[in-house]
Amino acid sequence: MRDHGTFYIDGAWVASAEPRSIDVIDPATEQVAGRVAEAGAADVDRAVAAARRAFATWSVTTRAERLALLTRIVEEYRRREADIAAAITLEMGAPAALAAGGQTKSGLSHFEAAITVLADYVFEEQRGTTRIRKEAIGVCGLITPWNWPMNQVACKVAPALATGCTIVLKPSEVAPFSAVVFAEILDAAGVPPGVFNLINGAADTGAALASHRDVDMVSFTGSTRGGVAVAIAAAPTVKRVAQELGGKSPIILFPGADFPKAIAAGIRHVMNNSGQSCNAPTRMLIPAGRMDEAVALAREETAKVTIGSPASDAVIGPVVSQLQWQRIQQLIEKGIAEGATLVAGGPGKPDGLETGYYVRPTVFADVTSDMTIAREEIFGPVLSIIGYDDSDDAVRIANDTDYGLAAYLWGGDGDDLPGIAARIRAGRISINGSAGDILAPFGGYKMSGNGREWGEFGFDEFVELKAVLGG
Ligand code: NAD
């Protein structure tokens, strides 16, 4: 049992002002794996006050001082990778290989990227007789989700530290253990007192942070519902609110695509992390005349997605919670009720996995854009296959969504994928399974958010612009 009754505030582990705590459930066993204290208004005040005091000195540190801290954090993070991975598996059920791989490494990558960006980031430039300055925005409230916990924490904390901001982090109450290890890493790396503070809690704690008068900026990653609530809470204080929200991203196979390769990549991506990725390609768009071929390939690939305990070598583990499991089941039932054809998986738990929040890798065909499973973010291992008539129809369907986080295009000669990419209303378009790019902006159009994280674009979220005329 992990028992974290303290918060990391002003460079020390301090007891919560209130006796409330939150149980953390291991999704593989459905048992309580530990608990964290729940911060109330007094704890939030204390953390924000520490960050405010530290801002006076941290915001005027040199680039070299901040590079030195980021470098020490990278060293310390590498030393603690196994602890991070174990915490992630326990709190959100990621299989051991995924936890040690993508889940843990993505956090490290954002610190390494921040070092690269900070080395050359232009904080000041002359334009005619005007000096343009980019200054640290101030005390930042960072609110993060449970699905890629270290990725989300690191892609906010690294640029915030690099630009000279101070931080109060509130990670997800569903998956808070990795963030505790993360705070230990920052402490061991010598982050000055008050520059980074960690509090735990749920929506009320997040709302107290978002509405706090002495928090200058909130960066939120999570559901669209949560992001809207945070923006409303923040509005009276006119602080900047960066929102990184949900998605319902399309993968489009154009006639020249390598179908077996594209479908294998699409299935792997949508099922990875038990379907709990904001940028998952959950709507697969196929030329109507090639539906049978695509469905057969999708069925074949889905059969390779083994499911089992996070300790096993199964491809996917459980989903994060009972609540998510029920929600996914309801949406699978809804897909059947609305007339989609079940190609693989379906409702209920996989055979032999009655304990744990396991969901069968599920594929629907004959889905239309108006069906609930084509519109709502399911956040489980569920794919909807939709037919299209021609490339205009494909673009129309791809854009027929409230979201706009990502899109995945596959094609060959004559398919003009760059031209299609320009017509898709989404923040990150990938062509023919291109490699990732940690320095490219990550963020959404429409209800997927208004922020851009990663690389220098992530730095821009944490700075104020100042014009010094005649300066
Ligand atoms: P969530 O919105 O329930 O919670 C996210 C965080 O916000 C948690 O820390 C939670 O405690 C807090 N929170 C929730 N309601 C709040 C409120 N009213 N006021 C203040 N804080 C509040 O989301 P989740 O279930 O943890 O995460 C899954 C969601 O995150 C999915 O929708 C996914 O698409 C999205 N996500 C988006 C990105 C992105 O970069 N766009 C990345 C990862 C996840």
PDB file of N, CA and C in Angstrom, residues 12-88:
ATOM      1  N   ALA A  12       9.713  21.031   0.497  1.00  0.00           N
ATOM      2  CA  ALA A  12       9.611  20.044   1.583  1.00  0.00           C
ATOM      3  C   ALA A  12       8.304  19.258   1.448  1.00  0.00           C
ATOM      4  N   TRP A  13       8.307  18.065   2.018  1.00  0.00           N
ATOM      5  CA  TRP A  13       7.074  17.261   2.048  1.00  0.00           C
ATOM      6  C   TRP A  13       6.288  17.670   3.287  1.00  0.00           C
ATOM      7  N   VAL A  14       5.123  18.268   3.072  1.00  0.00           N
ATOM      8  CA  VAL A  14       4.357  18.815   4.199  1.00  0.00           C
ATOM      9  C   VAL A  14       2.994  18.141   4.294  1.00  0.00           C
ATOM     10  N   ALA A  15       2.512  18.022   5.536  1.00  0.00           N
ATOM     11  CA  ALA A  15       1.217  17.360   5.752  1.00  0.00           C
ATOM     12  C   ALA A  15       0.091  18.203   5.186  1.00  0.00           C
ATOM     13  N   SER A  16      -0.924  17.518   4.694  1.00  0.00           N
ATOM     14  CA  SER A  16      -2.115  18.205   4.196  1.00  0.00           C
ATOM     15  C   SER A  16      -2.794  18.955   5.345  1.00  0.00           C
ATOM     16  N   ALA A  17      -3.397  20.100   5.028  1.00  0.00           N
ATOM     17  CA  ALA A  17      -4.097  20.875   6.058  1.00  0.00           C
ATOM     18  C   ALA A  17      -5.408  20.204   6.455  1.00  0.00           C
ATOM     19  N   GLU A  18      -5.875  19.301   5.601  1.00  0.00           N
ATOM     20  CA  GLU A  18      -7.171  18.666   5.869  1.00  0.00           C
ATOM     21  C   GLU A  18      -7.011  17.151   5.915  1.00  0.00           C
ATOM     22  N   PRO A  19      -7.878  16.481   6.661  1.00  0.00           N
ATOM     23  CA  PRO A  19      -7.685  15.028   6.834  1.00  0.00           C
ATOM     24  C   PRO A  19      -8.244  14.174   5.696  1.00  0.00           C
ATOM     25  N   ARG A  20      -8.645  14.770   4.594  1.00  0.00           N
ATOM     26  CA  ARG A  20      -9.284  13.990   3.527  1.00  0.00           C
ATOM     27  C   ARG A  20      -8.251  13.259   2.664  1.00  0.00           C
ATOM     28  N   SER A  21      -8.621  12.061   2.194  1.00  0.00           N
ATOM     29  CA  SER A  21      -7.727  11.366   1.260  1.00  0.00           C
ATOM     30  C   SER A  21      -8.543  10.674   0.169  1.00  0.00           C
ATOM     31  N   ILE A  22      -7.848  10.265  -0.880  1.00  0.00           N
ATOM     32  CA  ILE A  22      -8.494   9.612  -2.032  1.00  0.00           C
ATOM     33  C   ILE A  22      -7.833   8.253  -2.234  1.00  0.00           C
ATOM     34  N   ASP A  23      -8.649   7.207  -2.356  1.00  0.00           N
ATOM     35  CA  ASP A  23      -8.110   5.873  -2.646  1.00  0.00           C
ATOM     36  C   ASP A  23      -7.719   5.765  -4.114  1.00  0.00           C
ATOM     37  N   VAL A  24      -6.628   5.061  -4.349  1.00  0.00           N
ATOM     38  CA  VAL A  24      -6.192   4.806  -5.728  1.00  0.00           C
ATOM     39  C   VAL A  24      -6.357   3.304  -5.982  1.00  0.00           C
ATOM     40  N   ILE A  25      -7.069   2.973  -7.057  1.00  0.00           N
ATOM     41  CA  ILE A  25      -7.402   1.570  -7.344  1.00  0.00           C
ATOM     42  C   ILE A  25      -6.463   1.007  -8.412  1.00  0.00           C
ATOM     43  N   ASP A  26      -5.940  -0.192  -8.161  1.00  0.00           N
ATOM     44  CA  ASP A  26      -5.159  -0.906  -9.187  1.00  0.00           C
ATOM     45  C   ASP A  26      -6.155  -1.502 -10.181  1.00  0.00           C
ATOM     46  N   PRO A  27      -6.158  -1.049 -11.440  1.00  0.00           N
ATOM     47  CA  PRO A  27      -7.190  -1.517 -12.373  1.00  0.00           C
ATOM     48  C   PRO A  27      -7.069  -2.991 -12.752  1.00  0.00           C
ATOM     49  N   ALA A  28      -5.919  -3.595 -12.482  1.00  0.00           N
ATOM     50  CA  ALA A  28      -5.749  -5.014 -12.817  1.00  0.00           C
ATOM     51  C   ALA A  28      -6.354  -5.916 -11.746  1.00  0.00           C
ATOM     52  N   THR A  29      -6.417  -5.415 -10.499  1.00  0.00           N
ATOM     53  CA  THR A  29      -6.918  -6.262  -9.408  1.00  0.00           C
ATOM     54  C   THR A  29      -8.224  -5.743  -8.811  1.00  0.00           C
ATOM     55  N   GLU A  30      -8.574  -4.504  -9.122  1.00  0.00           N
ATOM     56  CA  GLU A  30      -9.743  -3.806  -8.556  1.00  0.00           C
ATOM     57  C   GLU A  30      -9.572  -3.561  -7.056  1.00  0.00           C
ATOM     58  N   GLN A  31      -8.351  -3.724  -6.550  1.00  0.00           N
ATOM     59  CA  GLN A  31      -8.080  -3.504  -5.131  1.00  0.00           C
ATOM     60  C   GLN A  31      -7.479  -2.113  -4.908  1.00  0.00           C
ATOM     61  N   VAL A  32      -7.653  -1.606  -3.669  1.00  0.00           N
ATOM     62  CA  VAL A  32      -7.026  -0.324  -3.328  1.00  0.00           C
ATOM     63  C   VAL A  32      -5.515  -0.533  -3.289  1.00  0.00           C
ATOM     64  N   ALA A  33      -4.796   0.285  -4.090  1.00  0.00           N
ATOM     65  CA  ALA A  33      -3.332   0.156  -4.154  1.00  0.00           C
ATOM     66  C   ALA A  33      -2.649   1.169  -3.256  1.00  0.00           C
ATOM     67  N   GLY A  34      -3.416   2.150  -2.797  1.00  0.00           N
ATOM     68  CA  GLY A  34      -2.846   3.172  -1.923  1.00  0.00           C
ATOM     69  C   GLY A  34      -3.759   4.372  -1.859  1.00  0.00           C
ATOM     70  N   ARG A  35      -3.261   5.441  -1.253  1.00  0.00           N
ATOM     71  CA  ARG A  35      -4.083   6.646  -1.181  1.00  0.00           C
ATOM     72  C   ARG A  35      -3.206   7.887  -1.184  1.00  0.00           C
ATOM     73  N   VAL A  36      -3.845   8.985  -1.567  1.00  0.00           N
ATOM     74  CA  VAL A  36      -3.160  10.281  -1.506  1.00  0.00           C
ATOM     75  C   VAL A  36      -4.039  11.256  -0.746  1.00  0.00           C
ATOM     76  N   ALA A  37      -3.388  12.207  -0.087  1.00  0.00           N
ATOM     77  CA  ALA A  37      -4.144  13.270   0.588  1.00  0.00           C
ATOM     78  C   ALA A  37      -4.826  14.127  -0.476  1.00  0.00           C
ATOM     79  N   GLU A  38      -5.953  14.728  -0.072  1.00  0.00           N
ATOM     80  CA  GLU A  38      -6.705  15.578  -0.999  1.00  0.00           C
ATOM     81  C   GLU A  38      -6.570  17.029  -0.554  1.00  0.00           C
ATOM     82  N   ALA A  39      -5.981  17.854  -1.421  1.00  0.00           N
ATOM     83  CA  ALA A  39      -5.726  19.250  -1.040  1.00  0.00           C
ATOM     84  C   ALA A  39      -7.014  20.065  -1.023  1.00  0.00           C
ATOM     85  N   GLY A  40      -7.194  20.829   0.045  1.00  0.00           N
ATOM     86  CA  GLY A  40      -8.291  21.778   0.136  1.00  0.00           C
ATOM     87  C   GLY A  40      -7.761  23.179  -0.163  1.00  0.00           C
ATOM     88  N   ALA A  41      -8.632  24.173   0.044  1.00  0.00           N
ATOM     89  CA  ALA A  41      -8.272  25.553  -0.318  1.00  0.00           C
ATOM     90  C   ALA A  41      -7.004  26.016   0.410  1.00  0.00           C
ATOM     91  N   ALA A  42      -6.839  25.620   1.685  1.00  0.00           N
ATOM     92  CA  ALA A  42      -5.666  26.075   2.448  1.00  0.00           C
ATOM     93  C   ALA A  42      -4.372  25.508   1.856  1.00  0.00           C
ATOM     94  N   ASP A  43      -4.425  24.254   1.398  1.00  0.00           N
ATOM     95  CA  ASP A  43      -3.236  23.644   0.780  1.00  0.00           C
ATOM     96  C   ASP A  43      -2.916  24.330  -0.548  1.00  0.00           C
ATOM     97  N   VAL A  44      -3.980  24.612  -1.324  1.00  0.00           N
ATOM     98  CA  VAL A  44      -3.778  25.286  -2.607  1.00  0.00           C
ATOM     99  C   VAL A  44      -3.149  26.658  -2.354  1.00  0.00           C
ATOM    100  N   ASP A  45      -3.682  27.396  -1.376  1.00  0.00           N
ATOM    101  CA  ASP A  45      -3.129  28.724  -1.028  1.00  0.00           C
ATOM    102  C   ASP A  45      -1.642  28.620  -0.682  1.00  0.00           C
ATOM    103  N   ARG A  46      -1.321  27.621   0.114  1.00  0.00           N
ATOM    104  CA  ARG A  46       0.057  27.457   0.575  1.00  0.00           C
ATOM    105  C   ARG A  46       1.006  27.173  -0.596  1.00  0.00           C
ATOM    106  N   ALA A  47       0.557  26.306  -1.505  1.00  0.00           N
ATOM    107  CA  ALA A  47       1.397  25.966  -2.663  1.00  0.00           C
ATOM    108  C   ALA A  47       1.545  27.172  -3.594  1.00  0.00           C
ATOM    109  N   VAL A  48       0.453  27.886  -3.806  1.00  0.00           N
ATOM    110  CA  VAL A  48       0.499  29.048  -4.710  1.00  0.00           C
ATOM    111  C   VAL A  48       1.393  30.139  -4.097  1.00  0.00           C
ATOM    112  N   ALA A  49       1.291  30.327  -2.785  1.00  0.00           N
ATOM    113  CA  ALA A  49       2.123  31.353  -2.126  1.00  0.00           C
ATOM    114  C   ALA A  49       3.609  31.010  -2.256  1.00  0.00           C
ATOM    115  N   ALA A  50       3.931  29.730  -2.125  1.00  0.00           N
ATOM    116  CA  ALA A  50       5.341  29.310  -2.278  1.00  0.00           C
ATOM    117  C   ALA A  50       5.820  29.580  -3.693  1.00  0.00           C
ATOM    118  N   ALA A  51       4.960  29.249  -4.672  1.00  0.00           N
ATOM    119  CA  ALA A  51       5.322  29.474  -6.076  1.00  0.00           C
ATOM    120  C   ALA A  51       5.474  30.976  -6.354  1.00  0.00           C
ATOM    121  N   ARG A  52       4.623  31.777  -5.755  1.00  0.00           N
ATOM    122  CA  ARG A  52       4.701  33.234  -5.954  1.00  0.00           C
ATOM    123  C   ARG A  52       6.020  33.790  -5.404  1.00  0.00           C
ATOM    124  N   ARG A  53       6.387  33.363  -4.207  1.00  0.00           N
ATOM    125  CA  ARG A  53       7.661  33.839  -3.622  1.00  0.00           C
ATOM    126  C   ARG A  53       8.841  33.428  -4.505  1.00  0.00           C
ATOM    127  N   ALA A  54       8.806  32.170  -4.962  1.00  0.00           N
ATOM    128  CA  ALA A  54       9.937  31.662  -5.756  1.00  0.00           C
ATOM    129  C   ALA A  54      10.023  32.334  -7.123  1.00  0.00           C
ATOM    130  N   PHE A  55       8.899  32.830  -7.615  1.00  0.00           N
ATOM    131  CA  PHE A  55       8.894  33.433  -8.958  1.00  0.00           C
ATOM    132  C   PHE A  55       9.842  34.637  -9.025  1.00  0.00           C
ATOM    133  N   ALA A  56       9.924  35.370  -7.930  1.00  0.00           N
ATOM    134  CA  ALA A  56      10.750  36.579  -7.921  1.00  0.00           C
ATOM    135  C   ALA A  56      12.198  36.253  -8.299  1.00  0.00           C
ATOM    136  N   THR A  57      12.698  35.126  -7.834  1.00  0.00           N
ATOM    137  CA  THR A  57      14.098  34.790  -8.131  1.00  0.00           C
ATOM    138  C   THR A  57      14.247  33.863  -9.342  1.00  0.00           C
ATOM    139  N   TRP A  58      13.327  32.891  -9.491  1.00  0.00           N
ATOM    140  CA  TRP A  58      13.463  31.935 -10.598  1.00  0.00           C
ATOM    141  C   TRP A  58      13.275  32.611 -11.965  1.00  0.00           C
ATOM    142  N   SER A  59      12.392  33.596 -12.018  1.00  0.00           N
ATOM    143  CA  SER A  59      12.097  34.249 -13.306  1.00  0.00           C
ATOM    144  C   SER A  59      13.279  35.074 -13.818  1.00  0.00           C
ATOM    145  N   VAL A  60      14.224  35.381 -12.936  1.00  0.00           N
ATOM    146  CA  VAL A  60      15.375  36.177 -13.392  1.00  0.00           C
ATOM    147  C   VAL A  60      16.672  35.345 -13.439  1.00  0.00           C
ATOM    148  N   THR A  61      16.526  34.040 -13.347  1.00  0.00           N
ATOM    149  CA  THR A  61      17.715  33.187 -13.507  1.00  0.00           C
ATOM    150  C   THR A  61      18.179  33.255 -14.966  1.00  0.00           C
ATOM    151  N   THR A  62      19.413  32.877 -15.182  1.00  0.00           N
ATOM    152  CA  THR A  62      19.942  32.900 -16.556  1.00  0.00           C
ATOM    153  C   THR A  62      19.544  31.622 -17.291  1.00  0.00           C
ATOM    154  N   ARG A  63      19.658  31.691 -18.593  1.00  0.00           N
ATOM    155  CA  ARG A  63      19.428  30.509 -19.426  1.00  0.00           C
ATOM    156  C   ARG A  63      20.325  29.359 -18.949  1.00  0.00           C
ATOM    157  N   ALA A  64      21.573  29.675 -18.653  1.00  0.00           N
ATOM    158  CA  ALA A  64      22.531  28.639 -18.248  1.00  0.00           C
ATOM    159  C   ALA A  64      22.098  27.974 -16.929  1.00  0.00           C
ATOM    160  N   GLU A  65      21.587  28.761 -15.997  1.00  0.00           N
ATOM    161  CA  GLU A  65      21.129  28.175 -14.725  1.00  0.00           C
ATOM    162  C   GLU A  65      19.954  27.227 -14.953  1.00  0.00           C
ATOM    163  N   ARG A  66      19.065  27.638 -15.832  1.00  0.00           N
ATOM    164  CA  ARG A  66      17.890  26.779 -16.071  1.00  0.00           C
ATOM    165  C   ARG A  66      18.284  25.531 -16.868  1.00  0.00           C
ATOM    166  N   LEU A  67      19.229  25.685 -17.801  1.00  0.00           N
ATOM    167  CA  LEU A  67      19.732  24.504 -18.523  1.00  0.00           C
ATOM    168  C   LEU A  67      20.372  23.514 -17.557  1.00  0.00           C
ATOM    169  N   ALA A  68      21.099  24.061 -16.580  1.00  0.00           N
ATOM    170  CA  ALA A  68      21.780  23.183 -15.612  1.00  0.00           C
ATOM    171  C   ALA A  68      20.752  22.388 -14.805  1.00  0.00           C
ATOM    172  N   LEU A  69      19.673  23.041 -14.400  1.00  0.00           N
ATOM    173  CA  LEU A  69      18.646  22.313 -13.636  1.00  0.00           C
ATOM    174  C   LEU A  69      17.989  21.240 -14.510  1.00  0.00           C
ATOM    175  N   LEU A  70      17.627  21.593 -15.731  1.00  0.00           N
ATOM    176  CA  LEU A  70      16.978  20.615 -16.622  1.00  0.00           C
ATOM    177  C   LEU A  70      17.901  19.413 -16.851  1.00  0.00           C
ATOM    178  N   THR A  71      19.185  19.668 -16.975  1.00  0.00           N
ATOM    179  CA  THR A  71      20.145  18.571 -17.188  1.00  0.00           C
ATOM    180  C   THR A  71      20.189  17.661 -15.953  1.00  0.00           C
ATOM    181  N   ARG A  72      20.173  18.268 -14.774  1.00  0.00           N
ATOM    182  CA  ARG A  72      20.176  17.435 -13.550  1.00  0.00           C
ATOM    183  C   ARG A  72      18.869  16.631 -13.439  1.00  0.00           C
ATOM    184  N   ILE A  73      17.762  17.220 -13.857  1.00  0.00           N
ATOM    185  CA  ILE A  73      16.484  16.491 -13.819  1.00  0.00           C
ATOM    186  C   ILE A  73      16.548  15.276 -14.754  1.00  0.00           C
ATOM    187  N   VAL A  74      17.115  15.458 -15.942  1.00  0.00           N
ATOM    188  CA  VAL A  74      17.241  14.338 -16.889  1.00  0.00           C
ATOM    189  C   VAL A  74      18.066  13.213 -16.260  1.00  0.00           C
ATOM    190  N   GLU A  75      19.175  13.577 -15.614  1.00  0.00           N
ATOM    191  CA  GLU A  75      20.029  12.551 -14.983  1.00  0.00           C
ATOM    192  C   GLU A  75      19.262  11.798 -13.904  1.00  0.00           C
ATOM    193  N   GLU A  76      18.564  12.557 -13.069  1.00  0.00           N
ATOM    194  CA  GLU A  76      17.838  11.955 -11.949  1.00  0.00           C
ATOM    195  C   GLU A  76      16.662  11.118 -12.460  1.00  0.00           C
ATOM    196  N   TYR A  77      15.992  11.616 -13.501  1.00  0.00           N
ATOM    197  CA  TYR A  77      14.858  10.884 -14.090  1.00  0.00           C
ATOM    198  C   TYR A  77      15.348   9.529 -14.609  1.00  0.00           C
ATOM    199  N   ARG A  78      16.492   9.535 -15.297  1.00  0.00           N
ATOM    200  CA  ARG A  78      17.033   8.267 -15.834  1.00  0.00           C
ATOM    201  C   ARG A  78      17.269   7.266 -14.707  1.00  0.00           C
ATOM    202  N   ARG A  79      17.754   7.785 -13.577  1.00  0.00           N
ATOM    203  CA  ARG A  79      18.051   6.929 -12.425  1.00  0.00           C
ATOM    204  C   ARG A  79      16.777   6.295 -11.851  1.00  0.00           C
ATOM    205  N   ARG A  80      15.653   7.004 -11.990  1.00  0.00           N
ATOM    206  CA  ARG A  80      14.405   6.552 -11.356  1.00  0.00           C
ATOM    207  C   ARG A  80      13.403   5.950 -12.352  1.00  0.00           C
ATOM    208  N   GLU A  81      13.851   5.661 -13.568  1.00  0.00           N
ATOM    209  CA  GLU A  81      12.902   5.180 -14.594  1.00  0.00           C
ATOM    210  C   GLU A  81      12.092   3.960 -14.132  1.00  0.00           C
ATOM    211  N   ALA A  82      12.756   3.020 -13.472  1.00  0.00           N
ATOM    212  CA  ALA A  82      12.047   1.807 -13.062  1.00  0.00           C
ATOM    213  C   ALA A  82      10.962   2.135 -12.038  1.00  0.00           C
ATOM    214  N   ASP A  83      11.229   3.108 -11.164  1.00  0.00           N
ATOM    215  CA  ASP A  83      10.224   3.502 -10.161  1.00  0.00           C
ATOM    216  C   ASP A  83       9.023   4.176 -10.827  1.00  0.00           C
ATOM    217  N   ILE A  84       9.312   4.992 -11.833  1.00  0.00           N
ATOM    218  CA  ILE A  84       8.222   5.659 -12.574  1.00  0.00           C
ATOM    219  C   ILE A  84       7.356   4.596 -13.250  1.00  0.00           C
ATOM    220  N   ALA A  85       8.024   3.666 -13.935  1.00  0.00           N
ATOM    221  CA  ALA A  85       7.282   2.642 -14.698  1.00  0.00           C
ATOM    222  C   ALA A  85       6.400   1.809 -13.760  1.00  0.00           C
ATOM    223  N   ALA A  86       6.945   1.421 -12.610  1.00  0.00           N
ATOM    224  CA  ALA A  86       6.170   0.604 -11.669  1.00  0.00           C
ATOM    225  C   ALA A  86       4.954   1.382 -11.165  1.00  0.00           C
ATOM    226  N   ALA A  87       5.145   2.667 -10.900  1.00  0.00           N
ATOM    227  CA  ALA A  87       4.026   3.494 -10.422  1.00  0.00           C
ATOM    228  C   ALA A  87       2.942   3.599 -11.495  1.00  0.00           C
ATOM    229  N   ILE A  88       3.355   3.759 -12.741  1.00  0.00           N
ATOM    230  CA  ILE A  88       2.373   3.911 -13.830  1.00  0.00           C
ATOM    231  C   ILE A  88       1.566   2.620 -14.004  1.00  0.00           C
TER     232      ILE A  88
END
